[in-house]
mmCIF file of C-alpha atoms in Angstrom:
data_model
loop_
_atom_site.group_PDB
_atom_site.id
_atom_site.type_symbol
_atom_site.label_atom_id
_atom_site.label_comp_id
_atom_site.label_asym_id
_atom_site.label_seq_id
_atom_site.Cartn_x
_atom_site.Cartn_y
_atom_site.Cartn_z
ATOM 1 C CA UNK A 1 25.044 2.717 -7.519
ATOM 2 C CA UNK A 2 23.963 1.071 -4.247
ATOM 3 C CA UNK A 3 23.033 -2.568 -4.752
ATOM 4 C CA UNK A 4 19.623 -1.983 -3.178
ATOM 5 C CA UNK A 5 18.774 0.553 -5.890
ATOM 6 C CA UNK A 6 18.881 -2.146 -8.571
ATOM 7 C CA UNK A 7 16.368 -4.273 -6.698
ATOM 8 C CA UNK A 8 13.574 -1.921 -7.695
ATOM 9 C CA UNK A 9 13.021 -4.395 -10.554
ATOM 10 C CA UNK A 10 14.031 -8.102 -10.716
ATOM 11 C CA UNK A 11 14.681 -7.797 -14.443
ATOM 12 C CA UNK A 12 14.918 -10.562 -17.012
ATOM 13 C CA UNK A 13 16.893 -13.195 -15.140
ATOM 14 C CA UNK A 14 17.873 -10.624 -12.504
ATOM 15 C CA UNK A 15 20.857 -9.551 -14.593
ATOM 16 C CA UNK A 16 22.508 -6.480 -12.977
ATOM 17 C CA UNK A 17 22.974 -4.718 -16.320
ATOM 18 C CA UNK A 18 19.300 -5.157 -17.192
ATOM 19 C CA UNK A 19 18.332 -3.993 -13.705
ATOM 20 C CA UNK A 20 20.449 -0.873 -14.110
ATOM 21 C CA UNK A 21 18.938 -0.279 -17.548
ATOM 22 C CA UNK A 22 15.406 -0.508 -16.191
ATOM 23 C CA UNK A 23 16.217 1.972 -13.423
ATOM 24 C CA UNK A 24 17.739 4.293 -16.003
ATOM 25 C CA UNK A 25 14.609 4.158 -18.168
ATOM 26 C CA UNK A 26 12.410 4.858 -15.142
ATOM 27 C CA UNK A 27 14.456 7.944 -14.299
ATOM 28 C CA UNK A 28 14.735 9.271 -17.857
ATOM 29 C CA UNK A 29 11.140 8.881 -19.028
ATOM 30 C CA UNK A 30 9.801 11.904 -17.083
ATOM 31 C CA UNK A 31 12.535 14.041 -18.631
ATOM 32 C CA UNK A 32 11.695 12.914 -22.171
ATOM 33 C CA UNK A 33 8.006 13.427 -21.433
ATOM 34 C CA UNK A 34 8.585 16.837 -19.861
ATOM 35 C CA UNK A 35 6.339 18.682 -22.331
ATOM 36 C CA UNK A 36 3.343 16.506 -21.371
ATOM 37 C CA UNK A 37 3.700 17.110 -17.622
ATOM 38 C CA UNK A 38 1.684 19.668 -15.707
ATOM 39 C CA UNK A 39 3.478 22.354 -13.701
ATOM 40 C CA UNK A 40 2.956 20.524 -10.377
ATOM 41 C CA UNK A 41 4.314 17.306 -11.886
ATOM 42 C CA UNK A 42 7.371 19.103 -13.242
ATOM 43 C CA UNK A 43 7.967 20.564 -9.792
ATOM 44 C CA UNK A 44 7.764 17.056 -8.298
ATOM 45 C CA UNK A 45 10.322 15.731 -10.787
ATOM 46 C CA UNK A 46 12.762 18.547 -10.009
ATOM 47 C CA UNK A 47 12.257 18.107 -6.253
ATOM 48 C CA UNK A 48 13.046 14.405 -6.371
ATOM 49 C CA UNK A 49 16.048 14.998 -8.613
ATOM 50 C CA UNK A 50 17.451 17.386 -6.000
ATOM 51 C CA UNK A 51 16.735 14.761 -3.331
ATOM 52 C CA UNK A 52 18.528 12.100 -5.394
ATOM 53 C CA UNK A 53 21.655 14.212 -5.873
ATOM 54 C CA UNK A 54 21.657 15.175 -2.190
ATOM 55 C CA UNK A 55 21.330 11.531 -1.157
ATOM 56 C CA UNK A 56 24.183 10.503 -3.442
ATOM 57 C CA UNK A 57 26.379 13.312 -2.101
ATOM 58 C CA UNK A 58 25.616 12.329 1.495
ATOM 59 C CA UNK A 59 26.411 8.668 0.839
ATOM 60 C CA UNK A 60 29.685 9.656 -0.832
ATOM 61 C CA UNK A 61 30.571 11.832 2.162
ATOM 62 C CA UNK A 62 29.971 8.907 4.550
ATOM 63 C CA UNK A 63 32.277 6.725 2.473
ATOM 64 C CA UNK A 64 35.008 9.359 2.711
ATOM 65 C CA UNK A 65 34.573 9.992 6.439
ATOM 66 C CA UNK A 66 34.240 6.414 7.739
ATOM 67 C CA UNK A 67 36.843 3.686 7.430
ATOM 68 C CA UNK A 68 34.358 0.898 8.093
ATOM 69 C CA UNK A 69 32.209 -0.913 5.546
ATOM 70 C CA UNK A 70 29.071 -0.100 7.530
ATOM 71 C CA UNK A 71 27.909 3.078 5.721
ATOM 72 C CA UNK A 72 28.179 1.243 2.401
ATOM 73 C CA UNK A 73 25.425 -1.209 3.314
ATOM 74 C CA UNK A 74 22.056 0.160 2.291
ATOM 75 C CA UNK A 75 18.549 -1.421 2.189
ATOM 76 C CA UNK A 76 16.435 -3.209 1.640
ATOM 77 C CA UNK A 77 17.240 -5.744 4.353
ATOM 78 C CA UNK A 78 16.990 -3.730 7.566
ATOM 79 C CA UNK A 79 17.183 -0.047 6.799
ATOM 80 C CA UNK A 80 14.430 1.810 5.007
ATOM 81 C CA UNK A 81 15.877 2.032 1.470
ATOM 82 C CA UNK A 82 15.685 5.783 1.003
ATOM 83 C CA UNK A 83 17.388 5.578 -2.366
ATOM 84 C CA UNK A 84 14.371 3.705 -3.738
ATOM 85 C CA UNK A 85 12.117 6.709 -3.122
ATOM 86 C CA UNK A 86 13.445 8.365 -6.263
ATOM 87 C CA UNK A 87 12.724 5.608 -8.835
ATOM 88 C CA UNK A 88 9.394 4.801 -7.171
ATOM 89 C CA UNK A 89 8.167 8.405 -7.488
ATOM 90 C CA UNK A 90 9.473 8.602 -11.042
ATOM 91 C CA UNK A 91 7.725 5.320 -11.819
ATOM 92 C CA UNK A 92 4.428 6.855 -10.716
ATOM 93 C CA UNK A 93 5.034 9.739 -13.127
ATOM 94 C CA UNK A 94 5.963 7.209 -15.838
ATOM 95 C CA UNK A 95 2.610 5.495 -15.354
ATOM 96 C CA UNK A 96 0.870 8.844 -15.742
ATOM 97 C CA UNK A 97 2.693 9.438 -19.023
ATOM 98 C CA UNK A 98 1.845 5.908 -20.154
ATOM 99 C CA UNK A 99 -1.820 6.523 -19.409
ATOM 100 C CA UNK A 100 -1.780 9.670 -21.527
ATOM 101 C CA UNK A 101 0.003 7.811 -24.318
ATOM 102 C CA UNK A 102 -2.598 5.031 -24.290
ATOM 103 C CA UNK A 103 -5.422 7.567 -24.414
ATOM 104 C CA UNK A 104 -3.743 9.345 -27.321
ATOM 105 C CA UNK A 105 -3.200 6.096 -29.264
ATOM 106 C CA UNK A 106 -6.741 4.943 -28.543
ATOM 107 C CA UNK A 107 -8.120 8.281 -29.713
ATOM 108 C CA UNK A 108 -6.255 8.045 -33.008
ATOM 109 C CA UNK A 109 -7.360 4.449 -33.471
ATOM 110 C CA UNK A 110 -11.005 5.328 -32.975
ATOM 111 C CA UNK A 111 -10.669 8.229 -35.400
ATOM 112 C CA UNK A 112 -10.098 5.928 -38.353
ATOM 113 C CA UNK A 113 -10.680 2.251 -39.075
ATOM 114 C CA UNK A 114 -7.288 2.001 -40.746
ATOM 115 C CA UNK A 115 -5.559 2.394 -37.384
ATOM 116 C CA UNK A 116 -7.595 -0.262 -35.595
ATOM 117 C CA UNK A 117 -5.455 -3.116 -36.921
ATOM 118 C CA UNK A 118 -2.257 -1.309 -35.953
ATOM 119 C CA UNK A 119 -3.536 -0.753 -32.441
ATOM 120 C CA UNK A 120 -4.552 -4.401 -32.137
ATOM 121 C CA UNK A 121 -1.092 -5.535 -33.238
ATOM 122 C CA UNK A 122 0.476 -3.159 -30.731
ATOM 123 C CA UNK A 123 -1.660 -4.521 -27.907
ATOM 124 C CA UNK A 124 -0.708 -8.102 -28.827
ATOM 125 C CA UNK A 125 3.005 -7.232 -28.898
ATOM 126 C CA UNK A 126 2.823 -5.528 -25.503
ATOM 127 C CA UNK A 127 0.896 -8.490 -24.054
ATOM 128 C CA UNK A 128 3.474 -10.991 -25.356
ATOM 129 C CA UNK A 129 6.362 -8.965 -23.911
ATOM 130 C CA UNK A 130 4.576 -8.672 -20.556
ATOM 131 C CA UNK A 131 3.952 -12.437 -20.517
ATOM 132 C CA UNK A 132 7.601 -13.122 -21.312
ATOM 133 C CA UNK A 133 8.767 -10.848 -18.505
ATOM 134 C CA UNK A 134 6.359 -12.440 -16.026
ATOM 135 C CA UNK A 135 7.564 -15.960 -16.860
ATOM 136 C CA UNK A 136 11.291 -15.172 -17.036
ATOM 137 C CA UNK A 137 13.166 -17.255 -14.420
ATOM 138 C CA UNK A 138 15.242 -15.510 -11.809
ATOM 139 C CA UNK A 139 18.990 -15.772 -12.122
ATOM 140 C CA UNK A 140 20.579 -18.857 -10.576
ATOM 141 C CA UNK A 141 24.085 -17.500 -10.978
ATOM 142 C CA UNK A 142 26.692 -17.083 -8.243
ATOM 143 C CA UNK A 143 25.663 -15.127 -5.188
ATOM 144 C CA UNK A 144 27.294 -11.711 -4.906
ATOM 145 C CA UNK A 145 29.006 -10.402 -1.776
ATOM 146 C CA UNK A 146 25.957 -8.408 -0.757
ATOM 147 C CA UNK A 147 23.659 -11.414 -1.194
ATOM 148 C CA UNK A 148 25.841 -13.714 0.885
ATOM 149 C CA UNK A 149 24.426 -12.223 4.032
ATOM 150 C CA UNK A 150 20.805 -13.192 3.262
ATOM 151 C CA UNK A 151 19.318 -16.219 5.023
ATOM 152 C CA UNK A 152 20.889 -19.158 6.849
ATOM 153 C CA UNK A 153 22.072 -22.401 5.321
ATOM 154 C CA UNK A 154 21.122 -25.767 6.774
ATOM 155 C CA UNK A 155 24.757 -26.299 7.744
ATOM 156 C CA UNK A 156 24.704 -23.246 9.986
ATOM 157 C CA UNK A 157 21.376 -24.242 11.491
ATOM 158 C CA UNK A 158 22.793 -27.682 12.372
ATOM 159 C CA UNK A 159 25.889 -26.120 13.947
ATOM 160 C CA UNK A 160 23.881 -23.697 16.058
ATOM 161 C CA UNK A 161 21.559 -26.502 17.126
ATOM 162 C CA UNK A 162 24.461 -28.662 18.263
ATOM 163 C CA UNK A 163 25.967 -25.785 20.227
ATOM 164 C CA UNK A 164 22.630 -25.126 21.926
ATOM 165 C CA UNK A 165 22.308 -28.746 23.047
ATOM 166 C CA UNK A 166 25.892 -29.625 23.939
ATOM 167 C CA UNK A 167 27.694 -26.588 25.351
ATOM 168 C CA UNK A 168 27.403 -25.197 28.885
ATOM 169 C CA UNK A 169 25.018 -22.280 29.420
ATOM 170 C CA UNK A 170 26.855 -18.986 29.296
ATOM 171 C CA UNK A 171 29.435 -20.219 26.787
ATOM 172 C CA UNK A 172 30.934 -17.508 24.613
ATOM 173 C CA UNK A 173 31.127 -18.134 20.863
ATOM 174 C CA UNK A 174 33.317 -16.334 18.324
ATOM 175 C CA UNK A 175 32.199 -16.734 14.700
ATOM 176 C CA UNK A 176 34.213 -15.911 11.587
ATOM 177 C CA UNK A 177 31.574 -13.417 10.411
ATOM 178 C CA UNK A 178 29.592 -10.632 12.031
ATOM 179 C CA UNK A 179 26.042 -11.809 12.744
ATOM 180 C CA UNK A 180 22.926 -9.869 13.689
ATOM 181 C CA UNK A 181 21.779 -11.780 16.747
ATOM 182 C CA UNK A 182 21.398 -15.211 15.167
ATOM 183 C CA UNK A 183 23.913 -16.805 17.554
ATOM 184 C CA UNK A 184 21.956 -15.655 20.589
ATOM 185 C CA UNK A 185 18.626 -16.540 18.972
ATOM 186 C CA UNK A 186 19.489 -20.126 18.004
ATOM 187 C CA UNK A 187 22.056 -21.161 20.630
ATOM 188 C CA UNK A 188 21.064 -19.095 23.696
ATOM 189 C CA UNK A 189 24.777 -18.438 24.080
ATOM 190 C CA UNK A 190 26.846 -15.254 23.885
ATOM 191 C CA UNK A 191 28.200 -14.337 20.449
ATOM 192 C CA UNK A 192 31.240 -12.058 20.619
ATOM 193 C CA UNK A 193 30.545 -10.487 17.216
ATOM 194 C CA UNK A 194 26.809 -11.125 17.331
ATOM 195 C CA UNK A 195 24.279 -8.362 17.850
ATOM 196 C CA UNK A 196 22.402 -5.555 16.218
ATOM 197 C CA UNK A 197 23.938 -4.070 13.093
ATOM 198 C CA UNK A 198 26.189 -1.184 14.081
ATOM 199 C CA UNK A 199 25.567 1.137 11.103
ATOM 200 C CA UNK A 200 25.802 4.700 12.518
ATOM 201 C CA UNK A 201 25.343 3.912 16.203
ATOM 202 C CA UNK A 202 26.670 6.059 19.033
ATOM 203 C CA UNK A 203 30.448 6.387 19.164
ATOM 204 C CA UNK A 204 31.143 4.090 22.189
ATOM 205 C CA UNK A 205 29.064 1.244 20.755
ATOM 206 C CA UNK A 206 30.600 1.632 17.306
ATOM 207 C CA UNK A 207 34.107 1.693 18.804
ATOM 208 C CA UNK A 208 33.461 -1.479 20.808
ATOM 209 C CA UNK A 209 31.970 -3.271 17.799
ATOM 210 C CA UNK A 210 34.945 -2.356 15.629
ATOM 211 C CA UNK A 211 37.387 -3.525 18.316
ATOM 212 C CA UNK A 212 35.609 -6.878 18.443
ATOM 213 C CA UNK A 213 35.667 -7.183 14.662
ATOM 214 C CA UNK A 214 39.327 -6.257 14.308
ATOM 215 C CA UNK A 215 40.315 -8.619 17.111
ATOM 216 C CA UNK A 216 38.304 -11.441 15.562
ATOM 217 C CA UNK A 217 40.049 -10.929 12.239
ATOM 218 C CA UNK A 218 43.399 -11.403 13.959
ATOM 219 C CA UNK A 219 42.202 -14.627 15.604
ATOM 220 C CA UNK A 220 41.024 -16.171 12.331
ATOM 221 C CA UNK A 221 43.631 -14.722 9.980
ATOM 222 C CA UNK A 222 46.754 -14.880 12.190
ATOM 223 C CA UNK A 223 45.968 -17.186 15.148
ATOM 224 C CA UNK A 224 49.660 -17.522 16.049
ATOM 225 C CA UNK A 225 49.992 -13.795 16.715
ATOM 226 C CA UNK A 226 50.224 -12.758 20.392
ATOM 227 C CA UNK A 227 47.227 -10.509 19.926
ATOM 228 C CA UNK A 228 45.048 -13.494 19.044
ATOM 229 C CA UNK A 229 45.616 -15.227 22.380
ATOM 230 C CA UNK A 230 45.194 -11.958 24.271
ATOM 231 C CA UNK A 231 41.899 -11.306 22.508
ATOM 232 C CA UNK A 232 40.556 -14.782 23.290
ATOM 233 C CA UNK A 233 41.591 -14.424 26.922
ATOM 234 C CA UNK A 234 40.175 -10.912 27.323
ATOM 235 C CA UNK A 235 36.843 -11.855 25.731
ATOM 236 C CA UNK A 236 36.720 -15.217 27.564
ATOM 237 C CA UNK A 237 36.002 -17.072 24.331
ATOM 238 C CA UNK A 238 35.038 -20.714 24.788
ATOM 239 C CA UNK A 239 34.427 -21.826 21.183
ATOM 240 C CA UNK A 240 35.282 -20.779 17.643
ATOM 241 C CA UNK A 241 32.788 -21.435 14.855
ATOM 242 C CA UNK A 242 34.855 -21.168 11.682
ATOM 243 C CA UNK A 243 33.858 -21.112 8.015
ATOM 244 C CA UNK A 244 35.613 -23.419 5.570
ATOM 245 C CA UNK A 245 36.784 -22.631 2.007
ATOM 246 C CA UNK A 246 33.360 -23.309 0.460
ATOM 247 C CA UNK A 247 31.364 -21.298 3.013
ATOM 248 C CA UNK A 248 30.026 -17.755 2.780
ATOM 249 C CA UNK A 249 28.016 -15.339 4.895
ATOM 250 C CA UNK A 250 24.828 -17.370 4.507
ATOM 251 C CA UNK A 251 26.538 -20.385 6.081
ATOM 252 C CA UNK A 252 26.582 -18.508 9.397
ATOM 253 C CA UNK A 253 23.576 -16.316 8.671
ATOM 254 C CA UNK A 254 25.724 -13.199 8.835
ATOM 255 C CA UNK A 255 27.788 -10.768 6.806
ATOM 256 C CA UNK A 256 30.688 -11.651 4.448
ATOM 257 C CA UNK A 257 33.130 -13.912 6.261
ATOM 258 C CA UNK A 258 36.549 -12.935 7.587
ATOM 259 C CA UNK A 259 39.761 -14.271 6.081
ATOM 260 C CA UNK A 260 40.494 -17.612 7.741
ATOM 261 C CA UNK A 261 43.794 -19.531 7.918
ATOM 262 C CA UNK A 262 42.539 -23.043 8.666
ATOM 263 C CA UNK A 263 46.006 -24.609 8.648
ATOM 264 C CA UNK A 264 47.237 -22.108 11.222
ATOM 265 C CA UNK A 265 44.163 -22.667 13.389
ATOM 266 C CA UNK A 266 44.725 -26.434 13.355
ATOM 267 C CA UNK A 267 48.330 -25.904 14.447
ATOM 268 C CA UNK A 268 47.498 -23.867 17.554
ATOM 269 C CA UNK A 269 47.901 -25.739 20.865
ATOM 270 C CA UNK A 270 45.119 -23.720 22.487
ATOM 271 C CA UNK A 271 42.511 -24.931 19.970
ATOM 272 C CA UNK A 272 40.931 -28.373 19.732
ATOM 273 C CA UNK A 273 38.740 -29.352 16.805
ATOM 274 C CA UNK A 274 35.445 -30.728 18.096
ATOM 275 C CA UNK A 275 33.145 -31.030 15.105
ATOM 276 C CA UNK A 276 32.801 -30.359 11.406
ATOM 277 C CA UNK A 277 29.505 -29.610 9.703
ATOM 278 C CA UNK A 278 28.358 -29.849 6.100
ATOM 279 C CA UNK A 279 31.457 -31.445 4.532
ATOM 280 C CA UNK A 280 33.777 -29.073 6.369
ATOM 281 C CA UNK A 281 31.807 -25.923 5.533
ATOM 282 C CA UNK A 282 31.895 -25.153 9.269
ATOM 283 C CA UNK A 283 34.304 -26.172 12.003
ATOM 284 C CA UNK A 284 33.778 -25.901 15.740
ATOM 285 C CA UNK A 285 36.898 -25.471 17.880
ATOM 286 C CA UNK A 286 37.158 -25.503 21.646
ATOM 287 C CA UNK A 287 39.355 -22.759 23.080
ATOM 288 C CA UNK A 288 41.635 -23.803 25.943
ATOM 289 C CA UNK A 289 43.166 -20.485 26.929
ATOM 290 C CA UNK A 290 43.293 -20.180 30.740
ATOM 291 C CA UNK A 291 40.978 -23.136 31.415
ATOM 292 C CA UNK A 292 38.115 -22.284 29.074
ATOM 293 C CA UNK A 293 34.933 -24.331 29.348
ATOM 294 C CA UNK A 294 35.443 -27.941 28.219
ATOM 295 C CA UNK A 295 33.124 -30.553 26.786
ATOM 296 C CA UNK A 296 33.581 -34.107 25.575
ATOM 297 C CA UNK A 297 36.360 -34.103 23.016
ATOM 298 C CA UNK A 298 36.492 -35.864 19.686
ATOM 299 C CA UNK A 299 35.975 -35.123 16.051
ATOM 300 C CA UNK A 300 32.664 -36.039 14.424
ATOM 301 C CA UNK A 301 30.923 -35.104 11.212
ATOM 302 C CA UNK A 302 27.134 -35.171 11.518
#
């Protein structure tokens, strides 16, 4: 299931299995309570089930048709999370069923004093469970690949700030992850793989974005390859901002990072290491292909 679908409920400790279980209960309750639904409510359930299957089929078709990761990324970060419509509507129907259940239990309790104590115990149990759920801490476990793209670490903020203050205006920066405009926003410089998320854009824009991404992967993964130098020259790259072994997408404020061969980058004569940030979580290299822009050289670690 899409990762965004599980975020309909944080769960107890945000455990993915519990999240999936909660979503499953939300979707199944209207079916188990079918006999207590009015005709219009049954029609709504069937309509949204058809929508859910159609949405799943469409997403599967996109995965088969496109060779890029883009169609796999669904809400709730930037796109309207259409897949959440289904559990939200079903949750509304669940609440209706719960209301009818409460009225039925209350009616039986009022019908005889013997049931009052049982109802009171039931209310206490429900209240305790609700309190436990409300106070359950969110998971502090490792961040998944989808979550790596959320936010910006302090290390990345420091790197972007240094670039903004110490590089010539108009410098062109290549980062080891695709970013959604954060390079331009924080440095006022040009990011080669920085811009709006491509998703299902028009064909020319998508083609250009993919060419930039594929070329960047060559630069960071195989910097000794002839294509790497050609790419840097064609794109007039002045600086590389590279993630270290301990970094992830949040370090740059972007998507999951590319594969990086740091040893090969250090061995290239056209690259000069200028700075490291955050205990080598980020490295800034100056590119010296065909007289790229230069600044004061030296290695520092702020």
